[in-house]
Amino acid sequence: MGEIHWADVVAKKLLERDNKHRIATGISPSGHIHMGNLREMLTADAIRRALIDANGEAEIIFIADTFDPLRRRYPFLPQEYENYVGMPLSEIPDPEGCHKNYSDHFLTPFLESLEILGIDVTLKKADEMYKEGKYNEAIKISFEKRKKIIEILREVTGRDVDDNWYPYMAICKKCGKMNTTKVVDYDDSWIYYECNCGYEGKASYNGGGKLTWRVDWAARWWILNISCEPFGKDHAAAGGSYDTGKRFAKEVFGIDPPFPVVYEWINLKGVGAMKSSKGIVIPVRDMVDVLPPEIVRYIIIKVKPERHIEFDPGISLLDLIDEFERALKLKDRAVELSMVKEVEYSDVSFRHLVIVGQIANWDVEKALEILQRTGYKIDEVVKKDVERRMSYAKKWLEKFAPDKIKFEVIKDVDKIKLEFNEKEREFLKSYANKLHKDMNPEKIHTLVYEVAKDVTIKPSKAFQAIYKAILGKTFGPRVGYFIKSLGIEWVKDRFYSIYEKN
Ligand SMILES: [Zn+2]
Ligand SMILES: [Zn+2]
């Protein structure tokens, strides 16, 4: 018996507290939402599924922090966005003009990804929650108990907090910024503030501003009745926002803080351009276009949240997919928690589809023919599975695979202008003479050595001649399987015509 999966461990602890759970996630849509952010959602989703599998009830509330201020002008933003720094994301125009506002621009593709990944969430946009008055009560409580809040902040963070401070950022009516204002007073209807721009005004409880992050976090636990929340390790540091949040929950809002699940970062490696230009990330939306959703889920779900993930979308991803396919046969729990819908896997590995797809020039019918020729039994499951996963294999190959595994069968023999010397021509002809359609891949492979010996050419040169004659380059997939896949007759014809032409 293997170790109990981490999500089942968390679910067990949660069920000891209650049978019904609301798991919160929160992401600030200030830029492309990347794989690191996805860990938050998938950690929550694995726990949700584990709770349901253990007969509990669970749902995920995804709070999009659309009311956070823009912290700085990110490298991907045009110069004029300098003017929007300090304004709430929901009140800033879409940098590309295609959505209602800045936050929707980054949030929309992420929501599509969640759908594809089978992560079912109830979405709450922070700006709408404030504007609809959902926070009004929490704001009033925070103001009434602000002495307590100040005391907790001082004790937990060691920060020097001014006695006149309010845990609230009003949006200045004149300059639109929320990080330049200071609350000076409040009554039942209004929050009074002064801004660095010189303006003095009053903000409405309904969306005139927002609670500062640490207090906002605890407030939403109370408002939304949250019982569990995964969050990044930065929030879990000593004196960090969970430490203050715990105390705000108890001492300000009178609730228990949610069960914390702290997760580590995901580092991206192996992709040339991304390595060199720091700050560039793979948006989740791009990732789910290239990889089957169950693989994207597995990358994250198989690893305990407290361990960091070194993510390499390049060649080593094939090892990870091999591992997934082996684990699938063993009914592994991480795989079970990663499957999105009723997809049936065939015996054809993803690694193999990368090769077959290239030989077949990504034509599904041809690929199935090749698989049949090389010993696979083709039924409806195989057909559906090959069609689905081969399209991912193609996209992965184009986007992330190194050139050394890419090839293309040259259809027109006249296009092979490479020079073949006398020995190579002799080898190709003798090899073609001995190739027989009943040979299996292993026999086809060993035949290279036998014929090379006969015509006294080095085996390495013999292999190169084969690749040159088919691909126009000196390397390719394993010869036995490759020739079998292409069809023995086709290969014989090719080698004879090279012999005659050169
Ligand atoms: Zn847009
Ligand atoms: Zn102002």
PDB file of N, CA and C in Angstrom, residues 22-27 38 40-42 44-45 48 58-64 107 110-115 117-124 297:
ATOM      1  N   ARG A  22     -16.201  25.062   2.758  1.00  0.00           N
ATOM      2  CA  ARG A  22     -16.042  26.075   1.725  1.00  0.00           C
ATOM      3  C   ARG A  22     -14.571  26.406   1.658  1.00  0.00           C
ATOM      4  N   ILE A  23     -13.996  26.095   0.518  1.00  0.00           N
ATOM      5  CA  ILE A  23     -12.561  26.300   0.338  1.00  0.00           C
ATOM      6  C   ILE A  23     -12.373  27.590  -0.459  1.00  0.00           C
ATOM      7  N   ALA A  24     -11.545  28.491   0.070  1.00  0.00           N
ATOM      8  CA  ALA A  24     -11.334  29.760  -0.629  1.00  0.00           C
ATOM      9  C   ALA A  24     -10.035  29.738  -1.415  1.00  0.00           C
ATOM     10  N   THR A  25     -10.058  30.431  -2.568  1.00  0.00           N
ATOM     11  CA  THR A  25      -8.835  30.685  -3.312  1.00  0.00           C
ATOM     12  C   THR A  25      -8.888  32.154  -3.698  1.00  0.00           C
ATOM     13  N   GLY A  26      -7.736  32.748  -3.873  1.00  0.00           N
ATOM     14  CA  GLY A  26      -7.710  34.159  -4.250  1.00  0.00           C
ATOM     15  C   GLY A  26      -6.529  34.452  -5.151  1.00  0.00           C
ATOM     16  N   ILE A  27      -6.806  35.152  -6.242  1.00  0.00           N
ATOM     17  CA  ILE A  27      -5.726  35.517  -7.161  1.00  0.00           C
ATOM     18  C   ILE A  27      -5.967  36.948  -7.617  1.00  0.00           C
ATOM     19  N   LEU A  38      -1.896  28.587 -10.578  1.00  0.00           N
ATOM     20  CA  LEU A  38      -2.758  27.428 -10.769  1.00  0.00           C
ATOM     21  C   LEU A  38      -2.627  26.458  -9.600  1.00  0.00           C
ATOM     22  N   GLU A  40      -2.638  27.107  -6.548  1.00  0.00           N
ATOM     23  CA  GLU A  40      -3.654  27.475  -5.566  1.00  0.00           C
ATOM     24  C   GLU A  40      -4.984  26.791  -5.903  1.00  0.00           C
ATOM     25  N   MET A  41      -5.362  26.874  -7.175  1.00  0.00           N
ATOM     26  CA  MET A  41      -6.661  26.331  -7.594  1.00  0.00           C
ATOM     27  C   MET A  41      -6.666  24.799  -7.544  1.00  0.00           C
ATOM     28  N   LEU A  42      -5.568  24.203  -7.964  1.00  0.00           N
ATOM     29  CA  LEU A  42      -5.536  22.737  -8.003  1.00  0.00           C
ATOM     30  C   LEU A  42      -5.384  22.120  -6.620  1.00  0.00           C
ATOM     31  N   ALA A  44      -6.779  23.432  -4.002  1.00  0.00           N
ATOM     32  CA  ALA A  44      -8.162  23.497  -3.519  1.00  0.00           C
ATOM     33  C   ALA A  44      -9.023  22.414  -4.158  1.00  0.00           C
ATOM     34  N   ASP A  45      -8.836  22.196  -5.451  1.00  0.00           N
ATOM     35  CA  ASP A  45      -9.689  21.239  -6.158  1.00  0.00           C
ATOM     36  C   ASP A  45      -9.419  19.798  -5.719  1.00  0.00           C
ATOM     37  N   ARG A  48     -11.145  19.459  -2.493  1.00  0.00           N
ATOM     38  CA  ARG A  48     -12.600  19.387  -2.713  1.00  0.00           C
ATOM     39  C   ARG A  48     -13.009  17.976  -3.137  1.00  0.00           C
ATOM     40  N   ALA A  58     -18.412  19.900  -0.333  1.00  0.00           N
ATOM     41  CA  ALA A  58     -17.389  20.928  -0.495  1.00  0.00           C
ATOM     42  C   ALA A  58     -17.614  21.757  -1.739  1.00  0.00           C
ATOM     43  N   GLU A  59     -17.243  23.030  -1.651  1.00  0.00           N
ATOM     44  CA  GLU A  59     -17.251  23.889  -2.830  1.00  0.00           C
ATOM     45  C   GLU A  59     -16.077  24.857  -2.745  1.00  0.00           C
ATOM     46  N   ILE A  60     -15.676  25.348  -3.913  1.00  0.00           N
ATOM     47  CA  ILE A  60     -14.562  26.295  -3.967  1.00  0.00           C
ATOM     48  C   ILE A  60     -15.111  27.682  -4.288  1.00  0.00           C
ATOM     49  N   ILE A  61     -14.717  28.646  -3.472  1.00  0.00           N
ATOM     50  CA  ILE A  61     -15.038  30.037  -3.760  1.00  0.00           C
ATOM     51  C   ILE A  61     -13.760  30.666  -4.289  1.00  0.00           C
ATOM     52  N   PHE A  62     -13.817  31.160  -5.512  1.00  0.00           N
ATOM     53  CA  PHE A  62     -12.636  31.804  -6.092  1.00  0.00           C
ATOM     54  C   PHE A  62     -12.844  33.313  -6.032  1.00  0.00           C
ATOM     55  N   ILE A  63     -12.060  33.941  -5.178  1.00  0.00           N
ATOM     56  CA  ILE A  63     -12.157  35.393  -5.066  1.00  0.00           C
ATOM     57  C   ILE A  63     -11.095  36.019  -5.965  1.00  0.00           C
ATOM     58  N   ALA A  64     -11.551  36.683  -6.994  1.00  0.00           N
ATOM     59  CA  ALA A  64     -10.620  37.376  -7.886  1.00  0.00           C
ATOM     60  C   ALA A  64     -10.395  38.762  -7.301  1.00  0.00           C
ATOM     61  N   LEU A 107      -8.366  37.817 -16.231  1.00  0.00           N
ATOM     62  CA  LEU A 107      -9.204  36.833 -15.555  1.00  0.00           C
ATOM     63  C   LEU A 107      -9.917  35.901 -16.551  1.00  0.00           C
ATOM     64  N   PHE A 110      -8.131  32.835 -17.790  1.00  0.00           N
ATOM     65  CA  PHE A 110      -7.903  31.926 -16.656  1.00  0.00           C
ATOM     66  C   PHE A 110      -9.172  31.149 -16.319  1.00  0.00           C
ATOM     67  N   LEU A 111     -10.305  31.838 -16.377  1.00  0.00           N
ATOM     68  CA  LEU A 111     -11.583  31.151 -16.114  1.00  0.00           C
ATOM     69  C   LEU A 111     -11.845  30.072 -17.162  1.00  0.00           C
ATOM     70  N   GLU A 112     -11.464  30.355 -18.400  1.00  0.00           N
ATOM     71  CA  GLU A 112     -11.578  29.327 -19.453  1.00  0.00           C
ATOM     72  C   GLU A 112     -10.717  28.122 -19.103  1.00  0.00           C
ATOM     73  N   SER A 113      -9.518  28.394 -18.612  1.00  0.00           N
ATOM     74  CA  SER A 113      -8.613  27.301 -18.234  1.00  0.00           C
ATOM     75  C   SER A 113      -9.213  26.458 -17.116  1.00  0.00           C
ATOM     76  N   LEU A 114      -9.820  27.124 -16.142  1.00  0.00           N
ATOM     77  CA  LEU A 114     -10.424  26.387 -15.022  1.00  0.00           C
ATOM     78  C   LEU A 114     -11.498  25.438 -15.536  1.00  0.00           C
ATOM     79  N   GLU A 115     -12.256  25.908 -16.489  1.00  0.00           N
ATOM     80  CA  GLU A 115     -13.306  25.103 -17.114  1.00  0.00           C
ATOM     81  C   GLU A 115     -12.695  23.862 -17.785  1.00  0.00           C
ATOM     82  N   LEU A 117      -9.885  22.534 -17.171  1.00  0.00           N
ATOM     83  CA  LEU A 117      -9.242  21.675 -16.169  1.00  0.00           C
ATOM     84  C   LEU A 117     -10.247  21.040 -15.211  1.00  0.00           C
ATOM     85  N   GLY A 118     -11.512  21.317 -15.421  1.00  0.00           N
ATOM     86  CA  GLY A 118     -12.544  20.703 -14.587  1.00  0.00           C
ATOM     87  C   GLY A 118     -12.572  21.220 -13.159  1.00  0.00           C
ATOM     88  N   ILE A 119     -12.120  22.461 -12.968  1.00  0.00           N
ATOM     89  CA  ILE A 119     -12.133  23.041 -11.622  1.00  0.00           C
ATOM     90  C   ILE A 119     -13.388  23.906 -11.495  1.00  0.00           C
ATOM     91  N   ASP A 120     -14.301  23.380 -10.724  1.00  0.00           N
ATOM     92  CA  ASP A 120     -15.597  24.022 -10.592  1.00  0.00           C
ATOM     93  C   ASP A 120     -15.534  25.044  -9.451  1.00  0.00           C
ATOM     94  N   VAL A 121     -15.751  26.315  -9.765  1.00  0.00           N
ATOM     95  CA  VAL A 121     -15.656  27.340  -8.718  1.00  0.00           C
ATOM     96  C   VAL A 121     -16.870  28.261  -8.727  1.00  0.00           C
ATOM     97  N   THR A 122     -17.121  28.863  -7.580  1.00  0.00           N
ATOM     98  CA  THR A 122     -18.053  29.986  -7.525  1.00  0.00           C
ATOM     99  C   THR A 122     -17.185  31.237  -7.541  1.00  0.00           C
ATOM    100  N   LEU A 123     -17.358  32.047  -8.562  1.00  0.00           N
ATOM    101  CA  LEU A 123     -16.506  33.226  -8.714  1.00  0.00           C
ATOM    102  C   LEU A 123     -17.067  34.419  -7.958  1.00  0.00           C
ATOM    103  N   LYS A 124     -16.205  35.072  -7.214  1.00  0.00           N
ATOM    104  CA  LYS A 124     -16.564  36.335  -6.564  1.00  0.00           C
ATOM    105  C   LYS A 124     -15.524  37.356  -6.975  1.00  0.00           C
ATOM    106  N   ARG A 297      -3.012  18.830 -14.481  1.00  0.00           N
ATOM    107  CA  ARG A 297      -3.434  18.607 -13.093  1.00  0.00           C
ATOM    108  C   ARG A 297      -2.416  17.732 -12.354  1.00  0.00           C
TER     109      ARG A 297
END
